Short mmCIF file of C-alpha atoms and ligand atoms in Angstrom, two decimals:
data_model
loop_
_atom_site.label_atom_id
_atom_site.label_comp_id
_atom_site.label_asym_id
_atom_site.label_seq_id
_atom_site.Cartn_x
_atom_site.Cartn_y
_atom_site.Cartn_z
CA UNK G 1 39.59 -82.89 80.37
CA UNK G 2 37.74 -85.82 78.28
CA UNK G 3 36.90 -82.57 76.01
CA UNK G 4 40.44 -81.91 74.93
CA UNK G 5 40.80 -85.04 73.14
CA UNK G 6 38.88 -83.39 70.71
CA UNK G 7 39.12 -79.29 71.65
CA UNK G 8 42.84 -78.12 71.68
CA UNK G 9 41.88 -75.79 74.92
CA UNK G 10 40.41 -72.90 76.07
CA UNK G 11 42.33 -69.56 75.21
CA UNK G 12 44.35 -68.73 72.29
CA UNK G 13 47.69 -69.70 73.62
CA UNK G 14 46.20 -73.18 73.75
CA UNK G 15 45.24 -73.05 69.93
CA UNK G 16 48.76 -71.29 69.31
CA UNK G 17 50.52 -74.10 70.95
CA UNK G 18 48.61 -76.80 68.84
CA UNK G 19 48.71 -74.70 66.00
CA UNK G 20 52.89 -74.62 66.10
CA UNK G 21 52.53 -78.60 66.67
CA UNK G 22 51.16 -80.10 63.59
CA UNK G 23 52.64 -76.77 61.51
CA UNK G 24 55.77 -79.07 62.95
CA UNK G 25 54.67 -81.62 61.42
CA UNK G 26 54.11 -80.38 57.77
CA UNK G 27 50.03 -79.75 58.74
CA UNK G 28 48.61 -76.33 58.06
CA UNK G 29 45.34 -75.32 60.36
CA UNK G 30 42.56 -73.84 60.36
CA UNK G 31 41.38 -72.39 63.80
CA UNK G 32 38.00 -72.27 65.08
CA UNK G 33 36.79 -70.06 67.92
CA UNK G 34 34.31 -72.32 69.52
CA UNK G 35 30.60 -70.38 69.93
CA UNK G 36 27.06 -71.09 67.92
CA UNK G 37 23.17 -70.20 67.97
CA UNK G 38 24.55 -66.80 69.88
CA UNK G 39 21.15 -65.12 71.29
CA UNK G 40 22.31 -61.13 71.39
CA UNK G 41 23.43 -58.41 69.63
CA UNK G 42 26.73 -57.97 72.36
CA UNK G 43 27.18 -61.87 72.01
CA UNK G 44 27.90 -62.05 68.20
CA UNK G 45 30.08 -58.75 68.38
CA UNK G 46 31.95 -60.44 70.98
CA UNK G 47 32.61 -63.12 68.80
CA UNK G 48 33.57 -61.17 66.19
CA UNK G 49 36.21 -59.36 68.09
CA UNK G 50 37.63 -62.96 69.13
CA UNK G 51 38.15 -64.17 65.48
CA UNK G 52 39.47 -61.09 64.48
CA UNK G 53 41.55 -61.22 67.33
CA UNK G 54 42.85 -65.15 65.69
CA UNK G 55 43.41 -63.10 62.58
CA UNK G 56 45.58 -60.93 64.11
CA UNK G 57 47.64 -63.74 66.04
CA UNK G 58 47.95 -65.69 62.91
CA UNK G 59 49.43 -63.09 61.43
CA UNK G 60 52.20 -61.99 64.22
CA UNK G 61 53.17 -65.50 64.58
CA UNK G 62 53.39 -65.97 61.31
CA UNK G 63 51.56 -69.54 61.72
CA UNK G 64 50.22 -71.41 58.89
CA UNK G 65 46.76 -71.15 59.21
CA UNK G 66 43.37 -69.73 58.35
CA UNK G 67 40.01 -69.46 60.20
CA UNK G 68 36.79 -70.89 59.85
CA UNK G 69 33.40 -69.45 61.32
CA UNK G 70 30.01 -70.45 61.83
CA UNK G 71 27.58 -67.68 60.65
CA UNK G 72 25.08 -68.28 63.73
CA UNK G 73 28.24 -67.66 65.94
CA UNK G 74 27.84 -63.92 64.46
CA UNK G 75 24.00 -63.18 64.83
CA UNK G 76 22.66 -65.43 61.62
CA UNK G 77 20.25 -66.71 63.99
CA UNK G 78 18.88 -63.58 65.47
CA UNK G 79 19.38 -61.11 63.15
CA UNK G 80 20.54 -61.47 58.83
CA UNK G 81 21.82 -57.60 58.86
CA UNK G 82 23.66 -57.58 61.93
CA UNK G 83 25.64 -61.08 60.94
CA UNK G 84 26.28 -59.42 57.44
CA UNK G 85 27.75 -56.25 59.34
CA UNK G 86 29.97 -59.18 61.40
CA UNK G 87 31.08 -60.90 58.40
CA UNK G 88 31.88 -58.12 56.49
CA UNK G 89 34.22 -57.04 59.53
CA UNK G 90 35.91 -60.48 60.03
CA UNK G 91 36.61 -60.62 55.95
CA UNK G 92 37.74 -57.21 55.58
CA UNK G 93 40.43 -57.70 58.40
CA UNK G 94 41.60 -61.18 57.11
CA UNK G 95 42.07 -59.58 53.49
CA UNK G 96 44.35 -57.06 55.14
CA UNK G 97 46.63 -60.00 56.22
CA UNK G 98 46.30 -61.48 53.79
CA UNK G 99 44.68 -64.79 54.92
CA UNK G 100 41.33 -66.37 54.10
CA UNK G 101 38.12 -67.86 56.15
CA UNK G 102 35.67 -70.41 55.74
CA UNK G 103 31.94 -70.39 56.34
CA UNK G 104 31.14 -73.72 58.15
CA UNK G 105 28.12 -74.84 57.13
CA UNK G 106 25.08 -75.71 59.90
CA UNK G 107 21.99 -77.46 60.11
CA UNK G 108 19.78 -77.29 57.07
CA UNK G 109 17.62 -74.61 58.28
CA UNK G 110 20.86 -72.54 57.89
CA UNK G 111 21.70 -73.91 54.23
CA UNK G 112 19.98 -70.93 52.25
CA UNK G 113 21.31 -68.55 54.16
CA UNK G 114 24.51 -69.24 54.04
CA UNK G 115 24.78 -69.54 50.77
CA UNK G 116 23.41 -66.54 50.04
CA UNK G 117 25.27 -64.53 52.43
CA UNK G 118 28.82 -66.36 50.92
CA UNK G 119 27.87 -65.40 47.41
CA UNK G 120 26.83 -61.66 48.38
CA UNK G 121 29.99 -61.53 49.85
CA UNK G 122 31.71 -62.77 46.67
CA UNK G 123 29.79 -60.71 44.17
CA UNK G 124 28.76 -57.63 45.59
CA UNK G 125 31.33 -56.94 48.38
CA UNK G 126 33.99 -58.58 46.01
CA UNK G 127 35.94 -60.80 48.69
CA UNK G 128 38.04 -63.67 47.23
CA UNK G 129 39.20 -64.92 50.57
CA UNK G 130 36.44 -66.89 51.44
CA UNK G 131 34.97 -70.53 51.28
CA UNK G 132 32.34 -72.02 52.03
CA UNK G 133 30.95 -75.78 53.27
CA UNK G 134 28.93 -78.38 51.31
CA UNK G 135 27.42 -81.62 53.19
CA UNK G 136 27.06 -84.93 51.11
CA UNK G 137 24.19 -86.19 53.16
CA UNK G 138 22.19 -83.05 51.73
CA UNK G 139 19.82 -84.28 48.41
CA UNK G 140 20.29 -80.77 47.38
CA UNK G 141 23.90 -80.35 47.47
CA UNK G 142 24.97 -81.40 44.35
CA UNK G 143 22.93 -78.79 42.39
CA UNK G 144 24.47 -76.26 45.27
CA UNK G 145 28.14 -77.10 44.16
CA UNK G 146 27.37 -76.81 40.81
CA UNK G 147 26.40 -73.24 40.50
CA UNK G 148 29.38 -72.49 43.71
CA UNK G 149 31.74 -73.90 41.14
CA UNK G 150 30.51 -71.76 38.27
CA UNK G 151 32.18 -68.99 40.50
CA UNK G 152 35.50 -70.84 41.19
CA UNK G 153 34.21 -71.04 44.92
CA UNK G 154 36.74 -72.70 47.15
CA UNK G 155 34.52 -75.91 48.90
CA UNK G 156 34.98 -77.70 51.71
CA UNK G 157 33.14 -80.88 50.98
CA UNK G 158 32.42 -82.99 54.00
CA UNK G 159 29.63 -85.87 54.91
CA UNK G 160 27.45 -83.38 57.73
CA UNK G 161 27.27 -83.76 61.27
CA UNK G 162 23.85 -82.50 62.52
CA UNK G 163 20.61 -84.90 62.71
CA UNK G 164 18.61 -84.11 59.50
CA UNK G 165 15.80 -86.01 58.40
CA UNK G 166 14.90 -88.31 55.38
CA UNK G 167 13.01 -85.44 53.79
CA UNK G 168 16.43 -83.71 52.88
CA UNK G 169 19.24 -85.80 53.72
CA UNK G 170 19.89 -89.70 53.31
CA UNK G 171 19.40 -91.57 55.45
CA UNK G 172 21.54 -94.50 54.44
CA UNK G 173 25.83 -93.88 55.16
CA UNK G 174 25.81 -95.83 51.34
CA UNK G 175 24.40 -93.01 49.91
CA UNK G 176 25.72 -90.21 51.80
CA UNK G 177 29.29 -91.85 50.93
CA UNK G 178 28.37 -92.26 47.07
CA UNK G 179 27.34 -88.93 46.93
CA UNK G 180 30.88 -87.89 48.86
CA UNK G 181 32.75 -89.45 46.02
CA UNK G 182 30.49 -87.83 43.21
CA UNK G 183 30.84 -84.19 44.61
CA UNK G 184 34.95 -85.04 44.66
CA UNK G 185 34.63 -85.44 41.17
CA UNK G 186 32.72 -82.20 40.33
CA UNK G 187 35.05 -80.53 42.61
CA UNK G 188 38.05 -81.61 40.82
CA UNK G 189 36.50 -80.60 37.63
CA UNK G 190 35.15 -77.18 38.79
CA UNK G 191 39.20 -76.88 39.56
CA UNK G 192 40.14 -77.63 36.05
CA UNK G 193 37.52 -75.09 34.76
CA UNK G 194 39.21 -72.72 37.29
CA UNK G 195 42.66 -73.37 35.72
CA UNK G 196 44.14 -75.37 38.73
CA UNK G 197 44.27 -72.97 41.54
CA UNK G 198 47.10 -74.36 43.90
CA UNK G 199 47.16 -73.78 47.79
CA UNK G 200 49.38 -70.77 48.54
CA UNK G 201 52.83 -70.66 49.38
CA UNK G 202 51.96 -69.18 53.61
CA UNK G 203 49.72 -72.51 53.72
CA UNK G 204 46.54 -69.87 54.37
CA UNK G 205 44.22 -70.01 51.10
CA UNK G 206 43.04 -73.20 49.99
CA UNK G 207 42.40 -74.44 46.94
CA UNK G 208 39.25 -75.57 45.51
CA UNK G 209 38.44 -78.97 46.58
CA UNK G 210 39.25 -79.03 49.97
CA UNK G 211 38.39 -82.88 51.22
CA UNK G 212 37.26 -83.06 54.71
CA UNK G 213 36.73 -86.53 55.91
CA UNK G 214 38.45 -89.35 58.02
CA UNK G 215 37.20 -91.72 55.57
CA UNK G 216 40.07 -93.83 53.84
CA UNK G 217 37.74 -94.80 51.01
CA UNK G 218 36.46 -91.02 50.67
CA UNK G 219 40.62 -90.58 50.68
CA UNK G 220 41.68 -93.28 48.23
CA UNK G 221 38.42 -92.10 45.86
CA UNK G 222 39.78 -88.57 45.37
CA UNK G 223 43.44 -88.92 45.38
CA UNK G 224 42.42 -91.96 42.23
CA UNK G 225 40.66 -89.25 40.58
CA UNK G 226 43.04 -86.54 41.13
CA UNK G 227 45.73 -89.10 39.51
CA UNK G 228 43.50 -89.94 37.01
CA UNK G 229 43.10 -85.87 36.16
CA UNK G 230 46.80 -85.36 35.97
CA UNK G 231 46.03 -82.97 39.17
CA UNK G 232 49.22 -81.66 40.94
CA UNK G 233 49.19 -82.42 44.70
CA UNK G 234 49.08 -79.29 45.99
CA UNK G 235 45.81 -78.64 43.81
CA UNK G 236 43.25 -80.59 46.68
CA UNK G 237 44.00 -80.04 50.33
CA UNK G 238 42.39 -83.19 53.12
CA UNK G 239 41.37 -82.13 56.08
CA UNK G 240 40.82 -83.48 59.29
CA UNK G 241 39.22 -82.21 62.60
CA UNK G 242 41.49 -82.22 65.64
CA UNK G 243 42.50 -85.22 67.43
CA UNK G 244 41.17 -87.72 65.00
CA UNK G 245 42.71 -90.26 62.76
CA UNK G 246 46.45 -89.01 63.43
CA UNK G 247 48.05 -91.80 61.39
CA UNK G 248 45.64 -90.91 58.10
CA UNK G 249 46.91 -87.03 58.80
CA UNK G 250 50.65 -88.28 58.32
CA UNK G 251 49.87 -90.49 55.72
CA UNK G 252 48.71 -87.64 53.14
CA UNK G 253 51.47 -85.48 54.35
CA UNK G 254 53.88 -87.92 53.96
CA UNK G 255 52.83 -88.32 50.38
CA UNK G 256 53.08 -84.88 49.61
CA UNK G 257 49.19 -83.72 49.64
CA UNK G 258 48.35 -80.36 51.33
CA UNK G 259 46.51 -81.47 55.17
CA UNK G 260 44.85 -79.09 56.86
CA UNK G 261 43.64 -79.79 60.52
CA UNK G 262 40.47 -78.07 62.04
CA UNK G 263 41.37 -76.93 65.59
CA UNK G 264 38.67 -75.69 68.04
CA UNK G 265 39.33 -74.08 70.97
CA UNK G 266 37.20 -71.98 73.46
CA UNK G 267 35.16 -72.62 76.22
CA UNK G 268 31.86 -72.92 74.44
CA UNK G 269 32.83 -76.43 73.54
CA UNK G 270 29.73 -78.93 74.50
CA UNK G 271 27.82 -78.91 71.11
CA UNK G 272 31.01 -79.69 69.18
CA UNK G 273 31.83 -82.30 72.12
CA UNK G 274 28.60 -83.47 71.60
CA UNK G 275 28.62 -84.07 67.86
CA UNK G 276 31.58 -85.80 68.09
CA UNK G 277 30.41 -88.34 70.44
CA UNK G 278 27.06 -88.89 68.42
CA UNK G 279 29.10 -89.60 65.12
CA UNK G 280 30.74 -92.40 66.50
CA UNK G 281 29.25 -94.47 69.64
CA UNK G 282 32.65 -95.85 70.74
CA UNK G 283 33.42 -92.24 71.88
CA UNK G 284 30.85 -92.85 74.26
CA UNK G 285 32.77 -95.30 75.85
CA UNK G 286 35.59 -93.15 75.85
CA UNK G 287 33.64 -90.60 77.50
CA UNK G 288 32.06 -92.73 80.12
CA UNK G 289 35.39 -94.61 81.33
CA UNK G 290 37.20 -91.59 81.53
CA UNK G 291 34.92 -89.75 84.18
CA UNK G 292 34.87 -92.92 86.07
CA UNK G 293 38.29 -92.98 86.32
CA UNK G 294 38.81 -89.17 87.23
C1 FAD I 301 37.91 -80.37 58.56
C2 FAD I 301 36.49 -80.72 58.77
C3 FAD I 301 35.55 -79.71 58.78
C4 FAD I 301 34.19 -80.01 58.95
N1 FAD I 301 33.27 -79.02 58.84
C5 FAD I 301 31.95 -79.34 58.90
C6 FAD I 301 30.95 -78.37 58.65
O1 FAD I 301 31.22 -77.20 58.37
N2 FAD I 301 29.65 -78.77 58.73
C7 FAD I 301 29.29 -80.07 59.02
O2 FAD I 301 28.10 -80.37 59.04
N3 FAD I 301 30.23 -80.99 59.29
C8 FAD I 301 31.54 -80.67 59.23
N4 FAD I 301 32.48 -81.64 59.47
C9 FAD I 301 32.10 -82.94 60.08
C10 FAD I 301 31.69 -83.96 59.05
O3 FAD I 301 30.50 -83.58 58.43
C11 FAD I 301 31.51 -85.35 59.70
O4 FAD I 301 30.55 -85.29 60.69
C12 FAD I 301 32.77 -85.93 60.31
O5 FAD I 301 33.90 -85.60 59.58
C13 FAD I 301 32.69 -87.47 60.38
O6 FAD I 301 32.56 -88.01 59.11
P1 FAD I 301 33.74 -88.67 58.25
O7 FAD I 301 33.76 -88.01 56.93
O8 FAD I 301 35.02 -88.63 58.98
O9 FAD I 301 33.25 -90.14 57.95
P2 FAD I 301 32.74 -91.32 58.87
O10 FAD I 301 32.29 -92.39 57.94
O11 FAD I 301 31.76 -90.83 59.87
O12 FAD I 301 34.03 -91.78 59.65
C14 FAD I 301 35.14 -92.39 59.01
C15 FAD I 301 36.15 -92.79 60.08
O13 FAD I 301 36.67 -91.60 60.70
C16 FAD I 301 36.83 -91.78 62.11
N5 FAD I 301 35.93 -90.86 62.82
C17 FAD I 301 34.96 -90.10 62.27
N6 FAD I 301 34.37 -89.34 63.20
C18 FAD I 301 34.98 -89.64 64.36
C19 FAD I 301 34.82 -89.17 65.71
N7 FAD I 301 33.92 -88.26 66.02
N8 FAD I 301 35.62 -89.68 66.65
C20 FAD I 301 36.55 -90.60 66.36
N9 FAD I 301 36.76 -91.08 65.10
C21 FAD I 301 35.98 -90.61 64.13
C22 FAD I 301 36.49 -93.22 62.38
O14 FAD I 301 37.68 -93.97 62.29
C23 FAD I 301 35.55 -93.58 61.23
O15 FAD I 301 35.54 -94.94 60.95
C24 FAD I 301 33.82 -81.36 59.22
C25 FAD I 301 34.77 -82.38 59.20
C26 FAD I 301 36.08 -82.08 58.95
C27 FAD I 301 37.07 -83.19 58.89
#
């Protein structure tokens, strides 16, 4: 119960029902099937069979949204070649309907890996209907987006949410937030070298910066630079996770900027519960006076 402030349930019907919600409201989605750090073989083919499964529904209800996956939820961390196999599966089916997924991005120990896997499924396997994630708190991220953006990669750019230390993130939420605004502004011109790529019409594929944060000065930075760029609004896409900052959600939509929402849902939901709560202490609160009073 205290989870579903955050988590829009536990089976798809759940997800479909939020999904049909904020599509209500203007919002397009994208839908995560809870699950990470998967420890067998059955496990991450499980998983696959789930998110193909949210392909599938997408498509028959004709919902805008995409998916997003975490490669560790398919096998990354036991096994490179069977999470490959996985990802090739779950990329193939979503280019048959036409939609597109995104590669979360995970704790730094998963950074390389990811990245490599995203751009072998670019270049050699020749999908287009992927993205992938890039973490301002990360010293090496900047260099990342550079040579993502040399591909036209589509980028969520977000601050990071696991607990990384001073040897490759900053510390300070100054820097990590300075950094957020500079990696806007390479986004935005990675887009113009791209030619602009707007979101589509169905609300599924993205286009290139894709500005994940509940931030309002993160906000006001990029839509300043995206006036300052001449960008058209549907150019840059905000997103938000589920159940947070409502108001700033309308806001964008109600001046005419793509907002995507990020809804989990699933019943592996304690380490996304759990890095909620840590990323902001008054959840804690929220947490603790709700199971008193249930
Ligand atoms: C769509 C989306 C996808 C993401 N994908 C990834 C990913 O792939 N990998 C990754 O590492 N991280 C991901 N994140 C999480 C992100 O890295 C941050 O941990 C999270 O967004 C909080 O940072 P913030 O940018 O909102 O800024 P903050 O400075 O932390 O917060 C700004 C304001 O937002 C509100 N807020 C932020 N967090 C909460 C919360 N938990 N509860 C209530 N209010 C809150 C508060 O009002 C706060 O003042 C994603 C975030 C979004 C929005």
């Amino acid at each position: 119960m205290v989870a579903s402030r955050f988590v829009a349930g536990i089976t798809m019907e759940d997800a479909i029902h939020a999904v049909l919600g904020l599509n209500q409201k203007g919002i397009n989605v994208t839908l995560d099937y809870l699950g990470e750090n998967i420890s067998n073989a059955k496990d991450a083919e499980n998983s696959t069979q789930a998110i193909l499964k949210i392909i599938d529904e997408i498509d028959e209800r004709k919902v805008r949204a995409n998916v997003s996956i975490k490669l560790t939820q398919i096998g990354m961390s036991i096994d490179r070649d069977l999470c490959e196999k996985q990802l090739v599966q779950i990329l193939e089916f979503a280019q048959e309907k036409k939609n597109f997924v995104r590669i979360d991005m995970e704790d730094s120990q998963y950074v390389d890996a990811t990245l490599q896997l995203y751009r072998l499924m670019r270049k050699v396997y020749g999908f287009e209907n992927t993205g992938v994630v890039i973490q301002s708190y990360l010293y090496r991220s900047r260099a990342d987006i550079e040579n993502l953006l040399q591909t036209g990669a589509r980028v969520r750019l977000c601050k990071g949410a696991y607990d990384e230390s001073a040897a490759v993130a900053y510390p300070r939420k100054k820097d990590v937030d300075h950094a957020y605004d500079l990696l806007t502004d390479h986004l935005l011109q990675g887009s113009i070298s791209a030619n602009i790529p707007r979101i589509s019409e169905d609300g599924r594929i993205p286009p290139i910066p894709a500005i994940a944060t509940h931030d309002p000065a993160r906000i006001q930075h990029a839509k300043d630079s995206a006036k300052r760029l001449n960008f058209p609004k549907n150019a840059l896409e905000f997103q938000m996770l589920y159940g947070i900052r409502r108001e700033l959600q309308d806001d964008c939509v109600r001046e005419g900027y793509p907002v995507r929402v990020y809804v989990p849902f699933g019943t592996q939901w304690y380490p996304y519960f759990m890095r909620r709560l840590a990323e902001r202490p008054a959840n804690l609160w929220f947490f603790v006076s709700n199971l008193i009073r249930n």
